[in-house]
mmCIF file of C-alpha atoms in Angstrom:
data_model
loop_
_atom_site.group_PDB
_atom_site.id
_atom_site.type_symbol
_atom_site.label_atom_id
_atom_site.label_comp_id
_atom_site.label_asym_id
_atom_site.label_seq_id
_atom_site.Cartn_x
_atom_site.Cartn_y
_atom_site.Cartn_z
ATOM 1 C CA UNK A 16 -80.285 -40.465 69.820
ATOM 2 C CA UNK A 17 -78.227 -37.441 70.477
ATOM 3 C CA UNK A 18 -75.453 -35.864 68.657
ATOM 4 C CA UNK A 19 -73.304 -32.560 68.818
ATOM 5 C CA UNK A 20 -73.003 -31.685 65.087
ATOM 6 C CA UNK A 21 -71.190 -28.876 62.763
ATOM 7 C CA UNK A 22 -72.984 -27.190 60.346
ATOM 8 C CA UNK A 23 -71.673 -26.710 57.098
ATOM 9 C CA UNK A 24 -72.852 -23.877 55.273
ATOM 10 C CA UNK A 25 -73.663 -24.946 52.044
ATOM 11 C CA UNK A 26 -76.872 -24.942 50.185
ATOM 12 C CA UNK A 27 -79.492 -22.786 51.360
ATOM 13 C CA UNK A 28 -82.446 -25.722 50.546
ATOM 14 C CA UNK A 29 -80.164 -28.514 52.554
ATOM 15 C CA UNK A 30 -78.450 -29.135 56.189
ATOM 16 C CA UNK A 31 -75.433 -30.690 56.355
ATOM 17 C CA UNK A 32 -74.041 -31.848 59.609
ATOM 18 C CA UNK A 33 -70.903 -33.567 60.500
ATOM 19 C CA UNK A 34 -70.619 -35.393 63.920
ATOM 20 C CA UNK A 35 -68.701 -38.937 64.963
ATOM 21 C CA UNK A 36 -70.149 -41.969 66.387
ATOM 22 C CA UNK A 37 -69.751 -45.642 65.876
ATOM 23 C CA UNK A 38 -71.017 -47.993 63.065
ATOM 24 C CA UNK A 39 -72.959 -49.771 65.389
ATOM 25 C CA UNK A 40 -75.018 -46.256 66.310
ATOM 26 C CA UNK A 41 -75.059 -45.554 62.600
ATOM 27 C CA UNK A 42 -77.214 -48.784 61.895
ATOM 28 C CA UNK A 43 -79.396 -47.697 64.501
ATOM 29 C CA UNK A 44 -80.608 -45.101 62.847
ATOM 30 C CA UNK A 45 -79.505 -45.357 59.251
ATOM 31 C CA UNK A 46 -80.553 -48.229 56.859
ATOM 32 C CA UNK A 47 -78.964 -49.363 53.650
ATOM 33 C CA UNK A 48 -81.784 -50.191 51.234
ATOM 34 C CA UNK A 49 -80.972 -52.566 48.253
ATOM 35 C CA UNK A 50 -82.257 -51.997 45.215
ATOM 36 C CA UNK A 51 -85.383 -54.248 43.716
ATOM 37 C CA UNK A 52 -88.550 -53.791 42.243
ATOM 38 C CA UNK A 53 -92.059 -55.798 43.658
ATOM 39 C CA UNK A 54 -94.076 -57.571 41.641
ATOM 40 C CA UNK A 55 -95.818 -54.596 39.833
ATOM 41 C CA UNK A 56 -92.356 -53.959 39.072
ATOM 42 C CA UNK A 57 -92.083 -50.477 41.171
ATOM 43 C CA UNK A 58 -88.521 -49.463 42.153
ATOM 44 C CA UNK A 59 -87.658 -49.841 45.537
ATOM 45 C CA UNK A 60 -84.290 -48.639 47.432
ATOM 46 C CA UNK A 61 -80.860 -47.663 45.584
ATOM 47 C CA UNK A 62 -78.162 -49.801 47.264
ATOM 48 C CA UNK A 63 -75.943 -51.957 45.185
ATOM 49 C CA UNK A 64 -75.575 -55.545 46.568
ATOM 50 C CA UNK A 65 -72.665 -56.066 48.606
ATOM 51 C CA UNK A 66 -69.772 -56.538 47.454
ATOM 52 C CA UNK A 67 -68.222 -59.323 49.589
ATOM 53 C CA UNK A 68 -64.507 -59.226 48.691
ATOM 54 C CA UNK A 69 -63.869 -55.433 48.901
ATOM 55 C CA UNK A 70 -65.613 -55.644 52.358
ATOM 56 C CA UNK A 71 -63.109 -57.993 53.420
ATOM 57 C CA UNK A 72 -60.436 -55.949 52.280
ATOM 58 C CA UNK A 73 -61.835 -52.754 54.675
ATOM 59 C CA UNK A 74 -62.077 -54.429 57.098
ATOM 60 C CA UNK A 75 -58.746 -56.335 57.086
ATOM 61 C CA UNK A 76 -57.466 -52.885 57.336
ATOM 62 C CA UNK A 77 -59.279 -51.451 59.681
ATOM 63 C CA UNK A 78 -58.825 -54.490 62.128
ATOM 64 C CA UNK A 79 -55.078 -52.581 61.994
ATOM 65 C CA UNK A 80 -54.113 -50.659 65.568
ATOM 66 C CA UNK A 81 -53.355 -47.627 63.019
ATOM 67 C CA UNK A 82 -55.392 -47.694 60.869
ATOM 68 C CA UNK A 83 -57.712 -44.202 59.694
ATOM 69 C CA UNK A 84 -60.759 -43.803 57.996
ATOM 70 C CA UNK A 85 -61.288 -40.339 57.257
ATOM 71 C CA UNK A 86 -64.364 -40.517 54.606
ATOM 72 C CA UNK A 87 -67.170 -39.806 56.147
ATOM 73 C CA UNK A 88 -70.250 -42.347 55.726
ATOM 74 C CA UNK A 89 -73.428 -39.879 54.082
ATOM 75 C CA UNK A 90 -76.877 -40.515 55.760
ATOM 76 C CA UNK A 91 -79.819 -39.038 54.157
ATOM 77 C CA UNK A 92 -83.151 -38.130 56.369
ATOM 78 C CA UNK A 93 -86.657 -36.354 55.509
ATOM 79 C CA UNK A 94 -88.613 -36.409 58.847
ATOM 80 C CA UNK A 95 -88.085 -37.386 62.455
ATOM 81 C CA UNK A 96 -84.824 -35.325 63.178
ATOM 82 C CA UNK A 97 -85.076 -32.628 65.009
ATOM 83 C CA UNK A 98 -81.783 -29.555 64.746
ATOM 84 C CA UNK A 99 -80.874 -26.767 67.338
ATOM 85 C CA UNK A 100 -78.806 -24.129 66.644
ATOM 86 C CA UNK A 101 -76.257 -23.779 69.281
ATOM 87 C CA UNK A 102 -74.298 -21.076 68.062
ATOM 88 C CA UNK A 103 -71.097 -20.971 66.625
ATOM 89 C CA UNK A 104 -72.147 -23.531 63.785
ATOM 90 C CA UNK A 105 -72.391 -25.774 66.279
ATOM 91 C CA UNK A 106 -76.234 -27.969 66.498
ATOM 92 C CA UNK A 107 -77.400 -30.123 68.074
ATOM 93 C CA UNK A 108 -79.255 -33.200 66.299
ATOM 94 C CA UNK A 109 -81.642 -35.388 67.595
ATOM 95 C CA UNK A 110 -82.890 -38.411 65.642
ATOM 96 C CA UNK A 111 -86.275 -39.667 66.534
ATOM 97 C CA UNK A 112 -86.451 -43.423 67.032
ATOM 98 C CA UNK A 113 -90.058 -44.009 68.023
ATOM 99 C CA UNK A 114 -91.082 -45.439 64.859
ATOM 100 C CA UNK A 115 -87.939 -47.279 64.082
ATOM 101 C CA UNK A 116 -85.188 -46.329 61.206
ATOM 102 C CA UNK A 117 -85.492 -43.126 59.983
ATOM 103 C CA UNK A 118 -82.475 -42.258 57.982
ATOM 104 C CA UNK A 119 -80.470 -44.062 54.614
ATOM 105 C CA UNK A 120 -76.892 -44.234 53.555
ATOM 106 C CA UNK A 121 -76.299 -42.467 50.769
ATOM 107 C CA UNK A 122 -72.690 -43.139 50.153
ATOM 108 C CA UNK A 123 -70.569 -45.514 52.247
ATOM 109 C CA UNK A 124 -72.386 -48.634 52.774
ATOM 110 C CA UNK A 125 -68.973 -50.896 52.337
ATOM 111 C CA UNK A 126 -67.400 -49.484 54.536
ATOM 112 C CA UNK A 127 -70.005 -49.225 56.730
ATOM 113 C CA UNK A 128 -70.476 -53.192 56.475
ATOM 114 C CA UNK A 129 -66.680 -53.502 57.290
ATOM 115 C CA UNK A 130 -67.290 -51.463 60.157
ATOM 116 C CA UNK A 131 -69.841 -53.403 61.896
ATOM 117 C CA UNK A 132 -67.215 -56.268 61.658
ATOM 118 C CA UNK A 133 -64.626 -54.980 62.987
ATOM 119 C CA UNK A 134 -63.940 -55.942 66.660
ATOM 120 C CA UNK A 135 -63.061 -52.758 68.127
ATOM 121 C CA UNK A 136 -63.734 -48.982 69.105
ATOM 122 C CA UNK A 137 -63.758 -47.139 65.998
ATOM 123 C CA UNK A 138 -65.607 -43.891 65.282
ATOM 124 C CA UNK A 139 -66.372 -42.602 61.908
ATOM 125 C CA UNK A 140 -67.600 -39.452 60.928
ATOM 126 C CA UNK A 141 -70.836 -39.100 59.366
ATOM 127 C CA UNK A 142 -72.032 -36.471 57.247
ATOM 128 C CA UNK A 143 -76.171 -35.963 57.918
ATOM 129 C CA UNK A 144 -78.343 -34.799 54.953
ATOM 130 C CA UNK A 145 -81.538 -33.560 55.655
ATOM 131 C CA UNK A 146 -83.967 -33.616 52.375
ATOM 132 C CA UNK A 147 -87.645 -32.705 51.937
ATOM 133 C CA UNK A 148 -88.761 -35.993 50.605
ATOM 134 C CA UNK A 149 -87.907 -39.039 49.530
ATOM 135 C CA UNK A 150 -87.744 -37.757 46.158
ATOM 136 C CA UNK A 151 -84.895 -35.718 46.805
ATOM 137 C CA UNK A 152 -83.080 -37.944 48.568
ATOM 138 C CA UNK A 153 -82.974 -40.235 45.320
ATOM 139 C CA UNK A 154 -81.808 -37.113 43.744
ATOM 140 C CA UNK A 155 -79.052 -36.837 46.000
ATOM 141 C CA UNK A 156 -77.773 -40.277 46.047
ATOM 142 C CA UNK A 157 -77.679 -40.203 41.731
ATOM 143 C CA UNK A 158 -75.984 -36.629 42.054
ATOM 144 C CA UNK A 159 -73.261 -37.891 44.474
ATOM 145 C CA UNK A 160 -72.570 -41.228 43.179
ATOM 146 C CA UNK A 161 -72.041 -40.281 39.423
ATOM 147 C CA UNK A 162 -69.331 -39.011 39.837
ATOM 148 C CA UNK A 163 -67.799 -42.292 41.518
ATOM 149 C CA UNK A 164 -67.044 -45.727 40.519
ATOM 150 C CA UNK A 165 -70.522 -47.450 41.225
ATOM 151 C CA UNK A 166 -72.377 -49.378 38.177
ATOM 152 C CA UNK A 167 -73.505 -47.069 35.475
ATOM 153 C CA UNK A 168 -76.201 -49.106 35.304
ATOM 154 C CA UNK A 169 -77.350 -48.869 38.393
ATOM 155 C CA UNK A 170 -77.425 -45.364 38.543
ATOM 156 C CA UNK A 171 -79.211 -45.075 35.423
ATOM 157 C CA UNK A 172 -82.077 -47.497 36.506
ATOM 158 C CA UNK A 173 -82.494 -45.049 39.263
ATOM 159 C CA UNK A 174 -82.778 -42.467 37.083
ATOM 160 C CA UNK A 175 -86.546 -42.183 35.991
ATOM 161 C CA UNK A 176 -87.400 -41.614 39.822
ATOM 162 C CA UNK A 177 -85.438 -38.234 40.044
ATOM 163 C CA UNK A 178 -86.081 -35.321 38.870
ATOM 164 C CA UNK A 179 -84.464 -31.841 37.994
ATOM 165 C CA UNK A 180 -81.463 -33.178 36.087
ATOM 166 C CA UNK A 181 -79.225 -32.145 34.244
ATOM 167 C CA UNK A 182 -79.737 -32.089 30.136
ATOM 168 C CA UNK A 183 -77.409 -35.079 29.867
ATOM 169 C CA UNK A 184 -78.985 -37.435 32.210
ATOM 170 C CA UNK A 185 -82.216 -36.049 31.791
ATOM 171 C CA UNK A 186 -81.783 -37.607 28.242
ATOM 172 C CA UNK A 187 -80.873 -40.950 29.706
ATOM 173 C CA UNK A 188 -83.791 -41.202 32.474
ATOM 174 C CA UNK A 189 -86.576 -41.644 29.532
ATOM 175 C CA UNK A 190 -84.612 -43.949 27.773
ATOM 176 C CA UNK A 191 -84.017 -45.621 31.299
ATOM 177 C CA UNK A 192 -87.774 -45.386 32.049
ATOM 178 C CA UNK A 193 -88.613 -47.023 28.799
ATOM 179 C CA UNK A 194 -85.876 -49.824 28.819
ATOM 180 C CA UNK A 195 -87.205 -50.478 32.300
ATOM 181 C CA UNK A 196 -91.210 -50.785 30.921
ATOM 182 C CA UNK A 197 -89.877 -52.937 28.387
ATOM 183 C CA UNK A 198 -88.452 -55.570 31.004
ATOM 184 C CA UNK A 199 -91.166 -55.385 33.542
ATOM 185 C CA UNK A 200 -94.377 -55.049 31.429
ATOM 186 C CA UNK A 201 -96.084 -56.901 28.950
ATOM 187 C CA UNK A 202 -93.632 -56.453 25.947
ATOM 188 C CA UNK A 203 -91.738 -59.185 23.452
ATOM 189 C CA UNK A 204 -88.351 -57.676 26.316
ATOM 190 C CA UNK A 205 -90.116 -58.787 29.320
ATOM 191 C CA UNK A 206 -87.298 -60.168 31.881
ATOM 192 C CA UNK A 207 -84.654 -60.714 28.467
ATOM 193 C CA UNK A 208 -82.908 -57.284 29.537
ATOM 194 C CA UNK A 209 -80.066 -57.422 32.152
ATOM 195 C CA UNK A 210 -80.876 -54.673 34.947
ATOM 196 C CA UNK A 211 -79.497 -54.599 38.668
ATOM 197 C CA UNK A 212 -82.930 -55.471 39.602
ATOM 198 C CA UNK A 213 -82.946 -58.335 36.721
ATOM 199 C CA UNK A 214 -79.698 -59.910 36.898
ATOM 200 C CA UNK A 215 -81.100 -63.096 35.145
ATOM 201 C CA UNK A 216 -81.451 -60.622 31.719
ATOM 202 C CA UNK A 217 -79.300 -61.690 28.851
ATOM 203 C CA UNK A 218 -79.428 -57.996 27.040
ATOM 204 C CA UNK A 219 -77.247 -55.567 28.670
ATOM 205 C CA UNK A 220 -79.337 -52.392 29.466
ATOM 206 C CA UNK A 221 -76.673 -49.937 28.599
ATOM 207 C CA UNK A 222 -77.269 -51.408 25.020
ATOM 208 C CA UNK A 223 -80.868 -51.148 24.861
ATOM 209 C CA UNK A 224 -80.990 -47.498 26.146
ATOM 210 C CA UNK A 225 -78.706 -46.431 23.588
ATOM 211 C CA UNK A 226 -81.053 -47.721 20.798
ATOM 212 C CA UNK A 227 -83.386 -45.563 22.571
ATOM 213 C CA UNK A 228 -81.569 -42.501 23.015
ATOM 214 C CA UNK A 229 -80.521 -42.392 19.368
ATOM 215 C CA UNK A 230 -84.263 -43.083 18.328
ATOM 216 C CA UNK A 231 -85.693 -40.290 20.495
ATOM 217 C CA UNK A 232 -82.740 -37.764 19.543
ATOM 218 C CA UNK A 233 -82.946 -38.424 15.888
ATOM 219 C CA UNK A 234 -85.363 -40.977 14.868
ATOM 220 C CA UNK A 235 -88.778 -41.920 15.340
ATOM 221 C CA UNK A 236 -89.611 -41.882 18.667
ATOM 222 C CA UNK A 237 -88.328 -38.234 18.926
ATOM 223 C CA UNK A 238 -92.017 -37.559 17.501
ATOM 224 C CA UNK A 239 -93.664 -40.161 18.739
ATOM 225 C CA UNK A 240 -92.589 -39.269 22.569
ATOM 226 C CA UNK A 241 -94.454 -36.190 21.901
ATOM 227 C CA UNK A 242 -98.095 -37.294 21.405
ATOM 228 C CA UNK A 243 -100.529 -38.039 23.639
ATOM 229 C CA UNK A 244 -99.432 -41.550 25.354
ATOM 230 C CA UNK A 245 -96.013 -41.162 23.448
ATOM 231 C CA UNK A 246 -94.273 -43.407 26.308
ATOM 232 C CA UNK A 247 -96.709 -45.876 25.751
ATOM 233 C CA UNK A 248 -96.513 -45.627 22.077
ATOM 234 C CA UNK A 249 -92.715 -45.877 22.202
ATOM 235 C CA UNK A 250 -92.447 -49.346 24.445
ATOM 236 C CA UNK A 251 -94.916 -50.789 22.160
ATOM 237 C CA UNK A 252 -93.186 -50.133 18.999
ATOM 238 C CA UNK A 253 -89.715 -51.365 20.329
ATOM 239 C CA UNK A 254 -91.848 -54.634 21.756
ATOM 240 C CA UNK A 255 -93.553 -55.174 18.284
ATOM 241 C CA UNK A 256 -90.256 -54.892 16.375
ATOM 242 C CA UNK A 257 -88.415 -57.439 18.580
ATOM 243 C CA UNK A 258 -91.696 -59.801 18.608
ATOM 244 C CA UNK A 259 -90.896 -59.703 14.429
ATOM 245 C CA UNK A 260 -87.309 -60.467 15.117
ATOM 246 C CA UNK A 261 -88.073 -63.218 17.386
ATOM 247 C CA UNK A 262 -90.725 -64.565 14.964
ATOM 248 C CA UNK A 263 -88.082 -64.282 12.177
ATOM 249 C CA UNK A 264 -85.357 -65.826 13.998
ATOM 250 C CA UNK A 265 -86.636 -67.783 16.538
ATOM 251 C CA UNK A 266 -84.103 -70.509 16.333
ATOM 252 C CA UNK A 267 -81.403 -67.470 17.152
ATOM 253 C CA UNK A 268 -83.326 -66.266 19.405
ATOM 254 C CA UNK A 269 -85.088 -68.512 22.119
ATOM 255 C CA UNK A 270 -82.887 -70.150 24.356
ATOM 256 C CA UNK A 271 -79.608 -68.264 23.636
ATOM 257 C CA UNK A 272 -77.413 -66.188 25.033
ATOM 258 C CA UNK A 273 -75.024 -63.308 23.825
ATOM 259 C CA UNK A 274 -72.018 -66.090 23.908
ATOM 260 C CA UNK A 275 -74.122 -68.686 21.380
ATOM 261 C CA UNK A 276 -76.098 -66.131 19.098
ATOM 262 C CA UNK A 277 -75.027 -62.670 17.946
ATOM 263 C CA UNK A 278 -78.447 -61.956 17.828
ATOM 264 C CA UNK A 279 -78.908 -61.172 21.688
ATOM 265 C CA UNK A 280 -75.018 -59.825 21.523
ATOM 266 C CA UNK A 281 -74.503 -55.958 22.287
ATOM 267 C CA UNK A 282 -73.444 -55.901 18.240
ATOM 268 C CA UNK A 283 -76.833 -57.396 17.131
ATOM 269 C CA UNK A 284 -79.315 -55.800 19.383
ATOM 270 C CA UNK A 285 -77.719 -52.082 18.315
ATOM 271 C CA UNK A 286 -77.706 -53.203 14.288
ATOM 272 C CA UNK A 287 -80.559 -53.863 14.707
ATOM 273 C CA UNK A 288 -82.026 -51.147 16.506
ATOM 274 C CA UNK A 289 -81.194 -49.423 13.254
ATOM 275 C CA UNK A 290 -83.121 -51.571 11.405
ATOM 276 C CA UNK A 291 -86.071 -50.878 13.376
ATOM 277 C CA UNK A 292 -85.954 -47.145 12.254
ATOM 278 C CA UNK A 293 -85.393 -48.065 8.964
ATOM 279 C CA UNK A 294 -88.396 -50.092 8.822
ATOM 280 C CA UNK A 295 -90.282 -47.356 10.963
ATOM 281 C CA UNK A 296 -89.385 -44.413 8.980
ATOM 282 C CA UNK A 297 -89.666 -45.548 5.329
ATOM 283 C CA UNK A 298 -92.157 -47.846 5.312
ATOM 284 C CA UNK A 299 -93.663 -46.594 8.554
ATOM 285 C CA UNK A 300 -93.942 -50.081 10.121
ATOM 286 C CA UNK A 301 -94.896 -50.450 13.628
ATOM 287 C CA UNK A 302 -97.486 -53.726 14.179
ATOM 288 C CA UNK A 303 -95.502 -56.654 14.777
ATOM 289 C CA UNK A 304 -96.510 -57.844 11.157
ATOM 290 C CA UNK A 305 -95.350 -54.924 9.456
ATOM 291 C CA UNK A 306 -91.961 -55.301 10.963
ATOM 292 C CA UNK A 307 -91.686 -59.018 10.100
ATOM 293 C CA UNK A 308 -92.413 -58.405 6.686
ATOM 294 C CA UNK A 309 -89.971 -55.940 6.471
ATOM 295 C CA UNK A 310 -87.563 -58.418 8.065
ATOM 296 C CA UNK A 311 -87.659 -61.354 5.816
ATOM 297 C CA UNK A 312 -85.335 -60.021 3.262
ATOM 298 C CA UNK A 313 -82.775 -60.524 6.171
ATOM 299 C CA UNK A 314 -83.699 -63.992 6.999
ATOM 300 C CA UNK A 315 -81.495 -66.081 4.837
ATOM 301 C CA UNK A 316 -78.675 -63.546 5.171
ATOM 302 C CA UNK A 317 -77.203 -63.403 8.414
ATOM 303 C CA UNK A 318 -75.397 -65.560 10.285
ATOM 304 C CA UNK A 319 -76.476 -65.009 13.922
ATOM 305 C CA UNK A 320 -75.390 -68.686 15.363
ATOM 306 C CA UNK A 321 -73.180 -70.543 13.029
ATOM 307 C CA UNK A 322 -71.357 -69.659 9.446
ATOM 308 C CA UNK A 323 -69.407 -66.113 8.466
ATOM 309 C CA UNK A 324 -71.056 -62.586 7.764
ATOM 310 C CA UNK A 325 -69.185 -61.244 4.573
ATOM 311 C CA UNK A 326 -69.175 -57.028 5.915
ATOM 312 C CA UNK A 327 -67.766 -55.116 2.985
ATOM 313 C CA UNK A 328 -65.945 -57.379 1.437
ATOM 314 C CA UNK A 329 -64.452 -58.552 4.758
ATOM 315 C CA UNK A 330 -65.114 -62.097 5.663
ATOM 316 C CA UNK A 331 -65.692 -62.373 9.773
ATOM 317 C CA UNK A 332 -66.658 -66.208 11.786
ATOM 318 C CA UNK A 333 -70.273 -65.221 13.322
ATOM 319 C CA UNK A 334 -68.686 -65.225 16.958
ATOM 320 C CA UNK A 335 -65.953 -62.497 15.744
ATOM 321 C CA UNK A 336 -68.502 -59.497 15.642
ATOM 322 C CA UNK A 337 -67.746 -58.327 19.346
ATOM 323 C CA UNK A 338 -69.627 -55.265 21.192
ATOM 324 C CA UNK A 339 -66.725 -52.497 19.340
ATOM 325 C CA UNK A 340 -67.853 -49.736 17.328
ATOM 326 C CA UNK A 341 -65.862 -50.755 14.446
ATOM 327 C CA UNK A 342 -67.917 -54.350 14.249
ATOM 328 C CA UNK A 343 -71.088 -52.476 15.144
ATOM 329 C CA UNK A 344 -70.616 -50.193 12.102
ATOM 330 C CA UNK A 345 -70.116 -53.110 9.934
ATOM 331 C CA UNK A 346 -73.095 -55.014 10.880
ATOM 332 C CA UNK A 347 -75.416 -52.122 10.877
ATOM 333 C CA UNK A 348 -74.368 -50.806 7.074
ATOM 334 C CA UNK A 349 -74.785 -54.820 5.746
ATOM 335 C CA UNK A 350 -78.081 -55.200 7.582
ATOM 336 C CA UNK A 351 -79.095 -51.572 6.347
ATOM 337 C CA UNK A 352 -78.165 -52.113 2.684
ATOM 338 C CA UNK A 353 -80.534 -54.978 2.573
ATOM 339 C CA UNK A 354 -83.217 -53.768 3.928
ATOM 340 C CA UNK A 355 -83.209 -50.047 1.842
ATOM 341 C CA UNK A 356 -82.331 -52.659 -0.999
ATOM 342 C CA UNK A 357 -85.272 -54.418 -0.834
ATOM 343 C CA UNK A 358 -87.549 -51.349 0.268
ATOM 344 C CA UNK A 359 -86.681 -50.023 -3.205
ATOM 345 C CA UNK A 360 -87.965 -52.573 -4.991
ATOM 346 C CA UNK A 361 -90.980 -52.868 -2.979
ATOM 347 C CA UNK A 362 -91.744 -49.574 -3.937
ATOM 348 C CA UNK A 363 -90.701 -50.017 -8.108
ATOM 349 C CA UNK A 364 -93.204 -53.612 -7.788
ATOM 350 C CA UNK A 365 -96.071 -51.255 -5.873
ATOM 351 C CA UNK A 366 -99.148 -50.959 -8.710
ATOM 352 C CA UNK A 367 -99.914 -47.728 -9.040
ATOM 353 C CA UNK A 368 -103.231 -46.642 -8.448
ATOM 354 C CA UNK A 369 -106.007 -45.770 -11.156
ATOM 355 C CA UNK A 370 -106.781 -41.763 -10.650
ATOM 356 C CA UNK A 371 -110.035 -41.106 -9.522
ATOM 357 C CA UNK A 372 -112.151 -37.888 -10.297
ATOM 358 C CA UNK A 373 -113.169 -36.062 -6.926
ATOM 359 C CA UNK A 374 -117.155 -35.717 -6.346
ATOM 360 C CA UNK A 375 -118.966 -33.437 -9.046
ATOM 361 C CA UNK A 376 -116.027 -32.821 -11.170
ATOM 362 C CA UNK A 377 -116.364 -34.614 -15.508
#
């Protein structure tokens, strides 16, 4: 397939070329890949599902005599594409289809799907990006969409297979990377955290990463991420913590959902993320029985399905705590005060040890 094309001149790595055809042409040679994982859980693709009733609403419009579409749909390729220079900015760009599809749509793949429903000649521009590898396509597709309305989520998952980002989501692609080992490996998380490629997850994954973020900014996984196997070290001390809470409240816990136990609710899962570096800092817990242990002060004192929590003097139903900072705050400095509470006195009922004289001395 042969196109006339303009050539933008914009970054000296990239081509960018501009040319019109028809959505029919464009799904010849451009894909739209949706986002899932196999069963090693690797990430595959980047497309959001479809989204059914703003498709409908394209292409109700462009079904329309006058209607326009002047966005152009992005197509990303690495290999089999083939550009010459015509002069004048002008190129000419040929897209190999030997070995079937070769390009993916970056940005655009709604309207593209309205497209190929509407019954009628329409062109639509389409801007080509040529990329080295795959790789840098992914990079692409999370640098253009962030700035748009897709699912923050979505964009984040994708984030631990890019690289050379910026500082701010180059902080949230580890905590990505590790909320995603927590749901897809062998962890106390496995499958419980909601992700676009785990829809069936009751924890929201936006939550989880946060617990993460603030650990590895200032708690104890910013160490920990250091040493040698520090990712590994860091999914299995979040697993082991949660495998205490579920063995300390595993009534609240199994079988439940956000909606019937604040435990598995955004407010819970963020208290008691705090908890965990409580525990992990002062007493330095990290098997699953050193967290439990440190948890059972906590047992008789919350009131994760049924009752009232009374938060600094302020009585509140257990359903009232809701995903606000304002509730989260509360829960975290009750939960905290117990736990310092009764990490005191573990350390005032401690027996102290005999001294011993070193080797050789009277």
């Amino acid at each position: 397939m042969t196109y006339l094309a303009v050539c933008a001149q914009q970054s000296s790595e990239h081509r960018v070329l501009s040319f019109a055809t028809t959505a029919a042409d464009v799904l010849q040679f451009a894909a739209i890949e949706r986002i899932g994982r196999d069963a090693q859980g690797e990430l595959s693709g980047f497309q959001r599902p479809q989204v059914a009733a703003h498709i409908r609403e394209i292409r109700d419009y462009l079904e329309q005599p006058n209607s326009v579409l002047p966005n152009p749909i992005v197509v990303a390729f690495t290999d089999r594409v083939e550009v010459e220079d015509l002069g004048n900015g002008t190129m000419r760009l040929s897209i190999d289809m030997s070995s079937g599809v070769p390009g993916l749509v970056v940005d655009g793949q709604q309207r593209l799907s309205a497209l190929a429903e509407v019954d009628r000649e329409f062109q639509i521009f389409v801007s080509a990006l040529i990329c080295r590898d795959e790789a840098e396509l992914r990079r692409q597709f999370v640098l253009i969409n962030n700035t748009k309305p897709l699912p923050k989520s979505l964009i984040y998952e994708l984030l631990p297979t890019v690289d050379n980002l910026p500082p701010r989501l180059g902080r949230r692609s580890v905590a990505s990377d590790l909320t995603a080992r927590l749901n897809f490996e062998n962890t106390a998380l496995r499958g419980y955290i909601k992700q676009h490629t785990c829809p069936e997850g009751i924890i929201a994954d936006t939550v989880m990463q946060r617990i993460i973020m603030e650990s590895l900014t200032n708690g104890v996984m910013r160490e920990l991420i250091r040493t040698p196997k520090g990712v590994e070290r860091c999914v299995r001390l979040v697993s082991n913590f949660f495998e205490a809470v579920k063995k300390v409240w595993p009534e609240a816990w199994h079988g439940q959902k956000p909606a019937t136990s604040r435990l598995l609710h955004g407010a819970g899962i963020q208290a008691l993320g705090d908890v965990m570096e409580v525990l992990a800092q002062r007493s330095e817990a990290r098997s699953v029985e050193e967290f439990r242990e440190g948890l059972e002060c906590l047992r008789d004192k919350t009131a994760w399905t049924s009752g009232e929590w009374e938060l600094s003097g302020e009585v509140r139903r257990w359903n009232s705590l809701q995903n606000v900072n304002r509730d989260i705050a509360l829960l975290k400095h009750y939960l905290i005060g117990i736990v310092k509470a009764d990490q005191r006195k573990r350390r005032k009922a401690a027996p102290v040890p005999l001294f011993e004289p070193e080797a050789g001395t009277a």
